[in-house]
């Protein structure tokens, strides 16, 4: 199955950039992470060394995502922004179908350590678990 359109477009943008600009583009996604509204339950992604909290809901057949990552962790916050940009508003089935290594081929492996990339995978898997539970 193809990636959701917005996620594919974000990865295509990163892929198209020269290595020296990829980090800048990625960090732009960090700016797209709003503070979650009061009362939203967030789950910690323990696989990340940086505090990374997320929540997923299904409303009206669409996924809503919430994140909290400290501003002092711009790379991790960029992951949250990339997931929000690419998956917010998608049908649950589309979110559940995204493979954990969805980022491969976009050039993120050039910039980020394997540990950071495993944290991104863990965040996606945690989101998918929440979406699955919301459907149950």
CSV table of N, CA and C in Angstrom, one decimal:
chain,number,residue,atom,x,y,z
A,1,UNK,N,0.8,-1.2,0.0
A,1,UNK,CA,0.0,0.0,0.0
A,1,UNK,C,0.9,1.2,0.0
A,2,UNK,N,0.5,2.2,-0.7
A,2,UNK,CA,1.2,3.5,-0.8
A,2,UNK,C,1.1,4.3,0.5
A,3,UNK,N,2.1,5.1,0.8
A,3,UNK,CA,2.0,6.0,2.0
A,3,UNK,C,0.9,7.0,1.8
A,4,UNK,N,0.3,7.5,2.9
A,4,UNK,CA,-0.6,8.6,2.7
A,4,UNK,C,0.1,9.8,2.0
A,5,UNK,N,-0.7,10.4,1.1
A,5,UNK,CA,-0.2,11.5,0.2
A,5,UNK,C,0.7,12.5,0.9
A,6,UNK,N,0.2,13.1,2.0
A,6,UNK,CA,0.9,14.1,2.7
A,6,UNK,C,2.3,13.6,3.3
A,7,UNK,N,2.3,12.4,3.7
A,7,UNK,CA,3.5,11.8,4.2
A,7,UNK,C,4.5,11.6,3.1
A,8,UNK,N,4.0,11.1,2.0
A,8,UNK,CA,4.8,10.9,0.8
A,8,UNK,C,5.4,12.2,0.3
A,9,UNK,N,4.6,13.2,0.3
A,9,UNK,CA,5.1,14.5,-0.2
A,9,UNK,C,6.2,15.1,0.7
A,10,UNK,N,6.0,14.9,2.0
A,10,UNK,CA,7.0,15.4,3.0
A,10,UNK,C,8.3,14.6,2.7
A,11,UNK,N,8.2,13.3,2.6
A,11,UNK,CA,9.5,12.5,2.3
A,11,UNK,C,10.1,12.9,1.0
A,12,UNK,N,9.3,13.1,0.0
A,12,UNK,CA,9.8,13.5,-1.3
A,12,UNK,C,10.5,14.8,-1.2
A,13,UNK,N,10.0,15.8,-0.5
A,13,UNK,CA,10.7,17.1,-0.3
A,13,UNK,C,12.0,16.9,0.4
A,14,UNK,N,12.1,16.1,1.4
A,14,UNK,CA,13.3,15.8,2.1
A,14,UNK,C,14.3,15.1,1.2
A,15,UNK,N,13.8,14.2,0.5
A,15,UNK,CA,14.7,13.4,-0.5
A,15,UNK,C,15.3,14.3,-1.5
A,16,UNK,N,14.5,15.3,-2.0
A,16,UNK,CA,15.0,16.2,-3.1
A,16,UNK,C,16.0,17.2,-2.6
A,17,UNK,N,16.2,17.4,-1.3
A,17,UNK,CA,17.1,18.4,-0.8
A,17,UNK,C,18.6,17.9,-0.8
A,18,UNK,N,19.5,18.7,-1.0
A,18,UNK,CA,20.9,18.3,-0.8
A,18,UNK,C,21.1,18.1,0.7
A,19,UNK,N,22.1,17.2,1.0
A,19,UNK,CA,22.3,16.8,2.4
A,19,UNK,C,22.3,18.0,3.4
A,20,UNK,N,23.0,19.0,3.0
A,20,UNK,CA,23.2,20.2,3.9
A,20,UNK,C,21.9,20.9,4.2
A,21,UNK,N,20.9,20.7,3.3
A,21,UNK,CA,19.6,21.4,3.6
A,21,UNK,C,18.6,20.5,4.2
A,22,UNK,N,18.8,19.2,4.2
A,22,UNK,CA,17.8,18.2,4.7
A,22,UNK,C,17.5,18.5,6.2
A,23,UNK,N,18.6,18.8,7.0
A,23,UNK,CA,18.4,19.0,8.4
A,23,UNK,C,17.5,20.3,8.6
A,24,UNK,N,17.8,21.3,7.8
A,24,UNK,CA,17.0,22.5,7.9
A,24,UNK,C,15.5,22.3,7.6
A,25,UNK,N,15.3,21.5,6.5
A,25,UNK,CA,13.9,21.2,6.2
A,25,UNK,C,13.2,20.3,7.2
A,26,UNK,N,14.0,19.4,7.8
A,26,UNK,CA,13.4,18.5,8.8
A,26,UNK,C,13.0,19.4,10.0
A,27,UNK,N,13.9,20.3,10.4
A,27,UNK,CA,13.6,21.1,11.6
A,27,UNK,C,12.4,22.1,11.4
A,28,UNK,N,12.1,22.4,10.2
A,28,UNK,CA,10.9,23.2,9.9
A,28,UNK,C,9.6,22.4,10.4
A,29,UNK,N,9.7,21.1,10.4
A,29,UNK,CA,8.6,20.3,10.9
A,29,UNK,C,8.4,20.5,12.4
A,30,UNK,N,9.5,20.7,13.1
A,30,UNK,CA,9.4,20.9,14.5
A,30,UNK,C,8.5,22.1,14.9
A,31,UNK,N,8.5,23.1,14.0
A,31,UNK,CA,7.7,24.3,14.3
A,31,UNK,C,6.2,24.1,14.1
A,32,UNK,N,5.9,22.9,13.5
A,32,UNK,CA,4.5,22.6,13.2
A,32,UNK,C,3.8,21.8,14.3
A,33,UNK,N,4.4,21.7,15.4
A,33,UNK,CA,3.9,20.8,16.5
A,33,UNK,C,3.3,21.8,17.6
A,34,UNK,N,2.0,21.9,17.6
A,34,UNK,CA,1.3,22.7,18.6
A,34,UNK,C,1.3,22.0,19.9
A,35,UNK,N,1.2,22.8,21.0
A,35,UNK,CA,1.0,22.2,22.3
A,35,UNK,C,-0.4,21.5,22.4
A,36,UNK,N,-0.4,20.3,22.9
A,36,UNK,CA,-1.7,19.6,23.0
A,36,UNK,C,-2.7,20.4,23.9
A,37,UNK,N,-4.0,20.3,23.6
A,37,UNK,CA,-5.0,20.9,24.4
A,37,UNK,C,-5.1,20.2,25.8
A,38,UNK,N,-5.5,21.0,26.8
A,38,UNK,CA,-5.7,20.4,28.1
A,38,UNK,C,-6.6,19.2,28.1
A,39,UNK,N,-6.3,18.2,28.9
A,39,UNK,CA,-7.1,17.0,29.0
A,39,UNK,C,-6.8,15.9,28.0
A,40,UNK,N,-5.9,16.1,27.0
A,40,UNK,CA,-5.5,15.1,26.1
A,40,UNK,C,-4.5,14.1,26.8
A,41,UNK,N,-4.8,12.8,26.8
A,41,UNK,CA,-3.9,11.9,27.4
A,41,UNK,C,-2.8,11.6,26.4
A,42,UNK,N,-1.5,11.7,26.9
A,42,UNK,CA,-0.4,11.4,26.1
A,42,UNK,C,0.4,10.2,26.7
A,43,UNK,N,1.0,9.4,25.8
A,43,UNK,CA,1.8,8.3,26.2
A,43,UNK,C,3.3,8.6,25.9
A,44,UNK,N,4.1,8.2,26.8
A,44,UNK,CA,5.6,8.4,26.6
A,44,UNK,C,6.1,7.3,25.6
A,45,UNK,N,7.0,7.7,24.7
A,45,UNK,CA,7.7,6.8,23.9
A,45,UNK,C,9.0,6.5,24.6
A,46,UNK,N,9.0,5.4,25.3
A,46,UNK,CA,10.2,5.1,26.2
A,46,UNK,C,11.4,4.7,25.4
A,47,UNK,N,11.3,4.3,24.1
A,47,UNK,CA,12.4,4.0,23.3
A,47,UNK,C,13.3,5.2,23.0
A,48,UNK,N,12.7,6.4,23.1
A,48,UNK,CA,13.4,7.7,22.8
A,48,UNK,C,14.1,8.1,24.1
A,49,UNK,N,15.4,8.5,24.0
A,49,UNK,CA,16.1,9.1,25.1
A,49,UNK,C,15.5,10.4,25.5
A,50,UNK,N,15.0,11.2,24.6
A,50,UNK,CA,14.4,12.5,24.8
A,50,UNK,C,13.0,12.3,25.2
A,51,UNK,N,12.5,13.1,26.2
A,51,UNK,CA,11.0,12.9,26.5
A,51,UNK,C,10.2,13.2,25.2
A,52,UNK,N,9.4,12.2,24.9
A,52,UNK,CA,8.6,12.3,23.7
A,52,UNK,C,7.3,11.6,24.0
A,53,UNK,N,6.2,12.5,24.0
A,53,UNK,CA,4.9,12.0,24.4
A,53,UNK,C,4.0,12.2,23.2
A,54,UNK,N,3.0,11.3,23.0
A,54,UNK,CA,2.1,11.3,21.9
A,54,UNK,C,0.8,10.8,22.3
A,55,UNK,N,-0.2,11.2,21.5
A,55,UNK,CA,-1.6,10.7,21.6
A,55,UNK,C,-2.2,10.6,20.3
A,56,UNK,N,-3.1,9.6,20.1
A,56,UNK,CA,-3.8,9.5,18.8
A,56,UNK,C,-5.3,9.2,19.1
A,57,UNK,N,-6.2,9.8,18.4
A,57,UNK,CA,-7.6,9.6,18.6
A,57,UNK,C,-8.2,9.4,17.2
A,58,UNK,N,-9.3,8.8,17.1
A,58,UNK,CA,-10.1,8.7,15.9
A,58,UNK,C,-11.4,9.4,16.0
A,59,UNK,N,-11.6,10.4,15.3
A,59,UNK,CA,-12.8,11.2,15.3
A,59,UNK,C,-13.4,11.3,13.9
A,60,UNK,N,-14.7,10.9,13.8
A,60,UNK,CA,-15.3,11.0,12.5
A,60,UNK,C,-14.6,10.3,11.4
A,61,UNK,N,-14.0,9.1,11.7
A,61,UNK,CA,-13.3,8.3,10.7
A,61,UNK,C,-11.9,8.9,10.3
A,62,UNK,N,-11.4,9.9,11.1
A,62,UNK,CA,-10.1,10.5,10.8
A,62,UNK,C,-9.2,10.4,12.0
A,63,UNK,N,-7.9,10.3,11.8
A,63,UNK,CA,-7.0,10.3,12.9
A,63,UNK,C,-6.6,11.7,13.3
A,64,UNK,N,-6.6,11.9,14.6
A,64,UNK,CA,-6.1,13.2,15.2
A,64,UNK,C,-4.9,12.9,16.1
A,65,UNK,N,-3.8,13.7,15.9
A,65,UNK,CA,-2.6,13.4,16.6
A,65,UNK,C,-2.2,14.5,17.5
A,66,UNK,N,-1.6,14.2,18.6
A,66,UNK,CA,-1.1,15.2,19.6
A,66,UNK,C,0.3,14.8,20.1
A,67,UNK,N,1.2,15.7,20.2
A,67,UNK,CA,2.5,15.5,20.6
A,67,UNK,C,3.0,16.5,21.7
A,68,UNK,N,3.9,16.1,22.5
A,68,UNK,CA,4.6,17.0,23.3
A,68,UNK,C,6.1,16.5,23.3
A,69,UNK,N,7.0,17.4,22.9
A,69,UNK,CA,8.4,17.2,22.9
A,69,UNK,C,9.0,18.6,23.3
A,70,UNK,N,9.9,18.6,24.2
A,70,UNK,CA,10.5,19.9,24.6
A,70,UNK,C,11.2,20.6,23.5
A,71,UNK,N,11.2,21.9,23.5
A,71,UNK,CA,11.8,22.7,22.4
A,71,UNK,C,13.3,22.4,22.4
A,72,UNK,N,13.9,21.9,23.5
A,72,UNK,CA,15.3,21.7,23.6
A,72,UNK,C,15.7,20.4,22.8
A,73,UNK,N,14.7,19.7,22.2
A,73,UNK,CA,15.0,18.5,21.4
A,73,UNK,C,14.4,18.7,20.0
A,74,UNK,N,15.0,19.6,19.2
A,74,UNK,CA,14.4,19.9,17.9
A,74,UNK,C,14.4,18.8,16.9
A,75,UNK,N,15.4,17.9,17.0
A,75,UNK,CA,15.3,16.8,16.0
A,75,UNK,C,14.1,15.8,16.3
A,76,UNK,N,14.0,15.5,17.6
A,76,UNK,CA,12.8,14.7,18.0
A,76,UNK,C,11.5,15.4,17.8
A,77,UNK,N,11.5,16.7,18.0
A,77,UNK,CA,10.3,17.4,17.8
A,77,UNK,C,10.0,17.5,16.3
A,78,UNK,N,11.0,17.4,15.4
A,78,UNK,CA,10.9,17.4,14.0
A,78,UNK,C,10.2,16.1,13.6
A,79,UNK,N,10.5,15.0,14.3
A,79,UNK,CA,9.9,13.7,14.0
A,79,UNK,C,8.4,13.8,14.3
A,80,UNK,N,8.1,14.4,15.4
A,80,UNK,CA,6.7,14.6,15.7
A,80,UNK,C,6.0,15.4,14.6
A,81,UNK,N,6.6,16.5,14.2
A,81,UNK,CA,6.0,17.3,13.2
A,81,UNK,C,5.9,16.6,11.8
A,82,UNK,N,6.8,15.8,11.5
A,82,UNK,CA,6.7,15.0,10.3
A,82,UNK,C,5.6,14.0,10.4
A,83,UNK,N,5.4,13.3,11.5
A,83,UNK,CA,4.3,12.4,11.7
A,83,UNK,C,2.9,13.2,11.6
A,84,UNK,N,2.9,14.4,12.3
A,84,UNK,CA,1.7,15.2,12.3
A,84,UNK,C,1.3,15.6,10.9
A,85,UNK,N,2.3,16.2,10.2
A,85,UNK,CA,2.1,16.7,8.9
A,85,UNK,C,1.6,15.5,7.9
A,86,UNK,N,2.2,14.4,8.1
A,86,UNK,CA,1.9,13.3,7.2
A,86,UNK,C,0.7,12.4,7.5
A,87,UNK,N,0.3,12.4,8.7
A,87,UNK,CA,-0.8,11.4,9.1
A,87,UNK,C,-2.0,12.1,9.7
A,88,UNK,N,-1.9,13.3,10.1
A,88,UNK,CA,-3.1,14.0,10.7
A,88,UNK,C,-4.2,14.0,9.7
A,89,UNK,N,-5.4,13.6,10.1
A,89,UNK,CA,-6.6,13.7,9.2
A,89,UNK,C,-6.8,12.5,8.3
A,90,UNK,N,-5.9,11.6,8.3
A,90,UNK,CA,-6.0,10.4,7.5
A,90,UNK,C,-6.9,9.4,8.1
A,91,UNK,N,-7.5,8.5,7.3
A,91,UNK,CA,-8.3,7.4,7.8
A,91,UNK,C,-7.4,6.5,8.6
A,92,UNK,N,-8.0,5.8,9.7
A,92,UNK,CA,-7.2,4.9,10.5
A,92,UNK,C,-6.5,3.8,9.7
A,93,UNK,N,-7.1,3.3,8.7
A,93,UNK,CA,-6.5,2.2,7.9
A,93,UNK,C,-5.2,2.7,7.2
A,94,UNK,N,-5.2,3.9,6.8
A,94,UNK,CA,-4.0,4.5,6.1
A,94,UNK,C,-2.9,4.6,7.1
A,95,UNK,N,-3.2,5.1,8.3
A,95,UNK,CA,-2.2,5.2,9.4
A,95,UNK,C,-1.6,3.8,9.8
A,96,UNK,N,-2.5,2.9,9.9
A,96,UNK,CA,-2.1,1.5,10.4
A,96,UNK,C,-1.3,0.8,9.3
A,97,UNK,N,-1.4,1.2,8.1
A,97,UNK,CA,-0.7,0.6,7.0
A,97,UNK,C,0.7,1.1,6.7
A,98,UNK,N,1.1,2.2,7.4
A,98,UNK,CA,2.4,2.8,7.2
A,98,UNK,C,3.5,1.9,7.9
A,99,UNK,N,4.5,1.5,7.1
A,99,UNK,CA,5.5,0.6,7.7
A,99,UNK,C,6.4,1.4,8.6
A,100,UNK,N,7.0,0.7,9.6
A,100,UNK,CA,7.8,1.4,10.6
A,100,UNK,C,9.1,2.1,9.9
A,101,UNK,N,9.5,1.6,8.8
A,101,UNK,CA,10.7,2.1,8.2
A,101,UNK,C,10.3,3.0,7.0
A,102,UNK,N,9.2,3.7,7.1
A,102,UNK,CA,8.6,4.5,6.1
A,102,UNK,C,9.6,5.6,5.6
A,103,UNK,N,10.5,6.0,6.4
A,103,UNK,CA,11.4,7.1,6.1
A,103,UNK,C,12.6,6.6,5.2
A,104,UNK,N,12.8,5.4,5.0
A,104,UNK,CA,13.9,4.9,4.2
A,104,UNK,C,13.8,5.4,2.8
A,105,UNK,N,15.0,5.8,2.3
A,105,UNK,CA,15.1,6.4,1.0
A,105,UNK,C,14.9,7.9,0.9
A,106,UNK,N,14.5,8.5,2.0
A,106,UNK,CA,14.4,10.0,2.0
A,106,UNK,C,15.7,10.7,2.4
A,107,UNK,N,16.7,9.9,2.8
A,107,UNK,CA,17.9,10.5,3.1
A,107,UNK,C,18.1,10.8,4.6
A,108,UNK,N,17.1,10.4,5.4
A,108,UNK,CA,17.3,10.7,6.9
A,108,UNK,C,18.4,9.8,7.5
A,109,UNK,N,18.7,8.7,6.9
A,109,UNK,CA,19.8,7.9,7.4
A,109,UNK,C,21.1,8.6,7.3
A,110,UNK,N,21.2,9.5,6.4
A,110,UNK,CA,22.5,10.3,6.2
A,110,UNK,C,22.7,11.3,7.4
A,111,UNK,N,21.6,11.7,8.0
A,111,UNK,CA,21.6,12.7,9.0
A,111,UNK,C,21.5,12.2,10.5
A,112,UNK,N,20.8,11.1,10.6
A,112,UNK,CA,20.4,10.7,12.0
A,112,UNK,C,21.1,9.3,12.3
A,113,UNK,N,21.3,9.2,13.6
A,113,UNK,CA,21.9,7.9,14.0
A,113,UNK,C,20.8,6.8,14.0
A,114,UNK,N,21.3,5.6,14.0
A,114,UNK,CA,20.3,4.5,14.0
A,114,UNK,C,19.4,4.5,15.3
A,115,UNK,N,20.0,5.0,16.4
A,115,UNK,CA,19.2,5.1,17.6
A,115,UNK,C,18.1,6.1,17.4
A,116,UNK,N,18.3,7.2,16.8
A,116,UNK,CA,17.3,8.2,16.6
A,116,UNK,C,16.2,7.6,15.6
A,117,UNK,N,16.6,6.9,14.6
A,117,UNK,CA,15.7,6.4,13.6
A,117,UNK,C,14.8,5.3,14.3
A,118,UNK,N,15.4,4.5,15.2
A,118,UNK,CA,14.6,3.5,16.0
A,118,UNK,C,13.6,4.2,16.8
A,119,UNK,N,13.9,5.4,17.4
A,119,UNK,CA,13.0,6.2,18.1
A,119,UNK,C,11.8,6.6,17.3
A,120,UNK,N,12.1,7.0,16.0
A,120,UNK,CA,11.0,7.4,15.1
A,120,UNK,C,10.1,6.2,14.8
A,121,UNK,N,10.7,5.1,14.6
A,121,UNK,CA,9.9,3.9,14.3
A,121,UNK,C,9.1,3.5,15.6
A,122,UNK,N,9.6,3.7,16.7
A,122,UNK,CA,8.9,3.4,18.0
A,122,UNK,C,7.7,4.3,18.1
A,123,UNK,N,7.9,5.6,17.8
A,123,UNK,CA,6.8,6.6,17.9
A,123,UNK,C,5.7,6.2,16.9
A,124,UNK,N,6.0,5.8,15.7
A,124,UNK,CA,5.0,5.4,14.8
A,124,UNK,C,4.2,4.2,15.3
A,125,UNK,N,5.0,3.2,15.8
A,125,UNK,CA,4.3,2.0,16.3
A,125,UNK,C,3.4,2.3,17.5
A,126,UNK,N,3.8,3.2,18.3
A,126,UNK,CA,3.0,3.6,19.5
A,126,UNK,C,1.7,4.3,19.0
A,127,UNK,N,1.9,5.2,18.0
A,127,UNK,CA,0.7,5.8,17.4
A,127,UNK,C,-0.3,4.8,16.8
A,128,UNK,N,0.3,3.9,16.1
A,128,UNK,CA,-0.5,2.8,15.5
A,128,UNK,C,-1.3,2.0,16.5
A,129,UNK,N,-0.6,1.7,17.6
A,129,UNK,CA,-1.3,1.0,18.7
A,129,UNK,C,-2.4,1.7,19.3
A,130,UNK,N,-2.3,3.0,19.4
A,130,UNK,CA,-3.4,3.9,19.9
A,130,UNK,C,-4.5,3.9,19.0
A,131,UNK,N,-4.2,4.1,17.7
A,131,UNK,CA,-5.2,4.1,16.7
A,131,UNK,C,-6.0,2.7,16.7
A,132,UNK,N,-5.3,1.6,16.8
A,132,UNK,CA,-5.9,0.3,16.8
A,132,UNK,C,-6.8,0.2,18.0
A,133,UNK,N,-6.4,0.7,19.1
A,133,UNK,CA,-7.2,0.6,20.4
A,133,UNK,C,-8.4,1.5,20.2
A,134,UNK,N,-8.3,2.6,19.6
A,134,UNK,CA,-9.4,3.5,19.4
A,134,UNK,C,-10.5,2.9,18.5
A,135,UNK,N,-10.1,2.0,17.6
A,135,UNK,CA,-11.0,1.3,16.7
A,135,UNK,C,-11.7,0.1,17.4
A,136,UNK,N,-11.2,-0.3,18.5
A,136,UNK,CA,-11.7,-1.5,19.2
A,136,UNK,C,-12.9,-1.2,20.0
